PDB file of C-alpha atoms in Angstrom:
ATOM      1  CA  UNK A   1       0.000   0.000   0.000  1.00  0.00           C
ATOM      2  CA  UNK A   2       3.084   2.434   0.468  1.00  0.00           C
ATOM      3  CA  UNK A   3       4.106   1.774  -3.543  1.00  0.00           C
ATOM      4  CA  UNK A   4       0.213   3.038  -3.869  1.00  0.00           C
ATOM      5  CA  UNK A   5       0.238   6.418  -1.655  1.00  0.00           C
ATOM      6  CA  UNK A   6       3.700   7.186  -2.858  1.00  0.00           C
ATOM      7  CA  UNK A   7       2.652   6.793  -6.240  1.00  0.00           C
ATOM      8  CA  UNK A   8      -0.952   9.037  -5.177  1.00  0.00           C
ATOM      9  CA  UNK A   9       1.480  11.720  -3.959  1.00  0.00           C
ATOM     10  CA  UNK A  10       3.757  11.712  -6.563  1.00  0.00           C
ATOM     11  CA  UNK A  11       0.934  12.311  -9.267  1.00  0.00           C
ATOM     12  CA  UNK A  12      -1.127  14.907  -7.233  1.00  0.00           C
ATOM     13  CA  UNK A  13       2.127  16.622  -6.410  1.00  0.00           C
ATOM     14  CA  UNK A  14       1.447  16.300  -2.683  1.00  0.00           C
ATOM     15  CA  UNK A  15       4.598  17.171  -0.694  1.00  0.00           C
ATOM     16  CA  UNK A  16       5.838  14.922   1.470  1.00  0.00           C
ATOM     17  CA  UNK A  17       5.706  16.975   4.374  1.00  0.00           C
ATOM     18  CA  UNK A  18       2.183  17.101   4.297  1.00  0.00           C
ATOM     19  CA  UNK A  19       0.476  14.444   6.285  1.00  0.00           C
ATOM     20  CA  UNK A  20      -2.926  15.085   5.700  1.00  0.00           C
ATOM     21  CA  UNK A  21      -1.952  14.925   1.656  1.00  0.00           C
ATOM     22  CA  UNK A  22      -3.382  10.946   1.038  1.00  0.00           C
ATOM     23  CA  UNK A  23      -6.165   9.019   3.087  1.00  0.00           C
ATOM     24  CA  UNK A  24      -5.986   5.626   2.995  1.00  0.00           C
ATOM     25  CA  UNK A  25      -7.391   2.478   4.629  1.00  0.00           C
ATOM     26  CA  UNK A  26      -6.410  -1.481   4.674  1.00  0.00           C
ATOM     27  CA  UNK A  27      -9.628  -3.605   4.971  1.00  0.00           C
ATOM     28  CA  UNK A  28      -8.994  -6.199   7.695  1.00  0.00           C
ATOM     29  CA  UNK A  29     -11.416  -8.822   9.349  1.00  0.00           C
ATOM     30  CA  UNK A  30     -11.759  -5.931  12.630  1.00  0.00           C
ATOM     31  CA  UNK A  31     -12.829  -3.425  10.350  1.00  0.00           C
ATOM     32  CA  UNK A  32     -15.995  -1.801  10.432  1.00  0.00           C
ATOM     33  CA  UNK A  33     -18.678   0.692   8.216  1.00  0.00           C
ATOM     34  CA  UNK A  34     -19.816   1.935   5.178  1.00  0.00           C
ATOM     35  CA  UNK A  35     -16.467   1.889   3.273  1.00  0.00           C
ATOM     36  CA  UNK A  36     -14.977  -1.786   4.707  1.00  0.00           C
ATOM     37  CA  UNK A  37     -18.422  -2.730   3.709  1.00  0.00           C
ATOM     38  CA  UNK A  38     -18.242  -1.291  -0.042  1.00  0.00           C
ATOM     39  CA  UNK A  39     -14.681  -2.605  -0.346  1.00  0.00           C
ATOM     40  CA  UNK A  40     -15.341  -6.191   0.897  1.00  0.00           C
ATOM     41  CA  UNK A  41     -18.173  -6.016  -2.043  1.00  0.00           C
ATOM     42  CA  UNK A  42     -15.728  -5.631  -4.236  1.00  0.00           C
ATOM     43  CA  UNK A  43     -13.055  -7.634  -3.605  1.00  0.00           C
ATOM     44  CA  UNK A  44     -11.149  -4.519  -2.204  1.00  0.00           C
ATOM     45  CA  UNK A  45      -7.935  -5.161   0.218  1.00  0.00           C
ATOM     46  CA  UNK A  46      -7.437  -1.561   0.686  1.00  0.00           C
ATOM     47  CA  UNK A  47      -8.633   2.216  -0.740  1.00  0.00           C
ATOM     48  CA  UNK A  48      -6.482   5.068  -1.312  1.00  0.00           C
ATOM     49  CA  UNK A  49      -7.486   8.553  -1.884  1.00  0.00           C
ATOM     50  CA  UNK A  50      -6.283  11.986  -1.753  1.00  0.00           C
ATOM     51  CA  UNK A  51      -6.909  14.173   1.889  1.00  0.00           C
ATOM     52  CA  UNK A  52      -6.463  17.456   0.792  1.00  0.00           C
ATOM     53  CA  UNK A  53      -8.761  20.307   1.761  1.00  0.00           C
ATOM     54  CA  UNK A  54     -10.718  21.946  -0.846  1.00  0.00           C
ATOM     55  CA  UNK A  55      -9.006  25.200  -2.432  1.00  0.00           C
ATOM     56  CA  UNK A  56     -10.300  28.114  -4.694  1.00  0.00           C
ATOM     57  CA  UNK A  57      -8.606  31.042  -5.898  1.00  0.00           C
ATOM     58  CA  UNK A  58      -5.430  29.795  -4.433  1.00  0.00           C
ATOM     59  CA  UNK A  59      -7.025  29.663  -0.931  1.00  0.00           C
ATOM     60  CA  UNK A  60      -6.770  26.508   1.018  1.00  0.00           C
ATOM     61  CA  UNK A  61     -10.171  25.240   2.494  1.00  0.00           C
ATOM     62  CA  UNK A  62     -12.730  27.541   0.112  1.00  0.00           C
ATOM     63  CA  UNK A  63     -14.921  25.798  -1.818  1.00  0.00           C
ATOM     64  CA  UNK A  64     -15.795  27.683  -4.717  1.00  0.00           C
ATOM     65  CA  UNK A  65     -19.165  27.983  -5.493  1.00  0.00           C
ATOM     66  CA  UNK A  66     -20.916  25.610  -8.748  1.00  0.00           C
ATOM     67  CA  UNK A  67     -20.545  28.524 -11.126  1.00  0.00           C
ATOM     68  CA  UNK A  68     -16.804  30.005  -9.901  1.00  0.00           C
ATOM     69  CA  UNK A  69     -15.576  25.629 -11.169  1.00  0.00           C
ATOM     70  CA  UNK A  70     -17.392  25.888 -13.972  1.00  0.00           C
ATOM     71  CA  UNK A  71     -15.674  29.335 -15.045  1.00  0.00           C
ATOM     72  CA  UNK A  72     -12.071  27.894 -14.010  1.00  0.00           C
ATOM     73  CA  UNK A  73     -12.761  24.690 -16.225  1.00  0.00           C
ATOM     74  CA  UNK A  74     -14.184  26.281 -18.994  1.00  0.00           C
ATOM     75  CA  UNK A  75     -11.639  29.124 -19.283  1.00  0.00           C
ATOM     76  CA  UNK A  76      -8.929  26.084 -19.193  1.00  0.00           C
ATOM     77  CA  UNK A  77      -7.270  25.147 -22.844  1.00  0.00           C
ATOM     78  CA  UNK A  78      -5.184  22.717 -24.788  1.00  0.00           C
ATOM     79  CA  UNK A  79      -3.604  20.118 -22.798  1.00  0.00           C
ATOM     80  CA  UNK A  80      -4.449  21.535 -18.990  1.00  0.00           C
ATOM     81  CA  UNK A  81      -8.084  21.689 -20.459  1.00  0.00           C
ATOM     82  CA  UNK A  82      -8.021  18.199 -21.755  1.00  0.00           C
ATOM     83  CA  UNK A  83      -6.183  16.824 -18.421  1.00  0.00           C
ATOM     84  CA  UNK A  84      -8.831  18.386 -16.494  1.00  0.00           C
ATOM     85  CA  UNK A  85     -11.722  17.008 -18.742  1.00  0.00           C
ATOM     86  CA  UNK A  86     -10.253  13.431 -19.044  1.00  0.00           C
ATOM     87  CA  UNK A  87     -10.136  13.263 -14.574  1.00  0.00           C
ATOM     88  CA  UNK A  88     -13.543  14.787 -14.138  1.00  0.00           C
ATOM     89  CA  UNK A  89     -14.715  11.769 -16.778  1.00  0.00           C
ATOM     90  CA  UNK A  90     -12.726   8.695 -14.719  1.00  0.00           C
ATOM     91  CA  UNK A  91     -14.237   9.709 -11.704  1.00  0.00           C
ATOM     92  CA  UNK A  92     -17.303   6.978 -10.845  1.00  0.00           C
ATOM     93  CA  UNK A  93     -20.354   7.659 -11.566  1.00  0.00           C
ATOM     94  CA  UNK A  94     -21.414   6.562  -8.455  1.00  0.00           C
ATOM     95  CA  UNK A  95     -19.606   9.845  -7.283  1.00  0.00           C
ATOM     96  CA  UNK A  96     -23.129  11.848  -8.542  1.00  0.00           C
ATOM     97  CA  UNK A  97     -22.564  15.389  -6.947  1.00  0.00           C
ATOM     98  CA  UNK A  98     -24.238  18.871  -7.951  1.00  0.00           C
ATOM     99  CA  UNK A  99     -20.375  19.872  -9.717  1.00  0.00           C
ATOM    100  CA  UNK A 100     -20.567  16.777 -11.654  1.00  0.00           C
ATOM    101  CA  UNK A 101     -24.092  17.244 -12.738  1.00  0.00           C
ATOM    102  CA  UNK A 102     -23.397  21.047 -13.873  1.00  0.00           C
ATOM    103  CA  UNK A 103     -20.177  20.186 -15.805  1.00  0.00           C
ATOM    104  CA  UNK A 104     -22.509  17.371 -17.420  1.00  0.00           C
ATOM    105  CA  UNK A 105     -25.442  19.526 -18.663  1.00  0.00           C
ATOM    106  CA  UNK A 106     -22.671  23.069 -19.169  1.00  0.00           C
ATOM    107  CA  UNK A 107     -19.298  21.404 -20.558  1.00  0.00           C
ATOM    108  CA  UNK A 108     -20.707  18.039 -21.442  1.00  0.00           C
ATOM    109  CA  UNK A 109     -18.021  15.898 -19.464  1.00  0.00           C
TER     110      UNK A 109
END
């Protein structure tokens, strides 16, 4: 699981410093609720994600409002537009939130 987060770091350009960078969790027989649950489903040994606080207009912990994400990814081009396009689109679709339905019906992603 260390190959995993180190990798997760290294892509997301999370410093190493920062402990709160990558959340992770290693499913074990002890292990209790909704995400040991969803993980045993599916075969899971462990889940990784990134921790990091939400951030808008280059301040930490904002969340920007529907319409301020959907003016930062629609003012994106070339290849930081496409990047940005081709993550929102691997993301589940089980991950259904009100950004994801907006930059469905606006950008079509």
């Amino acid at each position: 699981m260390s190959v995993a987060c180190r990798a997760l770091r290294e892509r997301e350009a999370i410093p190493e410093d920062r402990c709160d960078g990558i959340g992770s969790l290693l499913i074990t027989g002890r292990d209790t609720g909704i995400l040991t649950t969803w993980a045993r489903e599916k075969g899971i040994e462990a889940i990784i994600w990134t921790g990091l606080p939400p951030r808008s207009a280059s301040q930490e912990g904002r969340v920007p409002a529907v319409d301020e994400a959907i003016a930062y990814l629609d003012g994106l081009s070339g290849e930081t537009r496409s990047h940005a396009r081709d993550y929102i689109c691997r993301v589940p679709a089980q991950l259904d939130t009100p950004y994801r339905r907006v930059i469905k019906d606006v950008l079509g992603w």
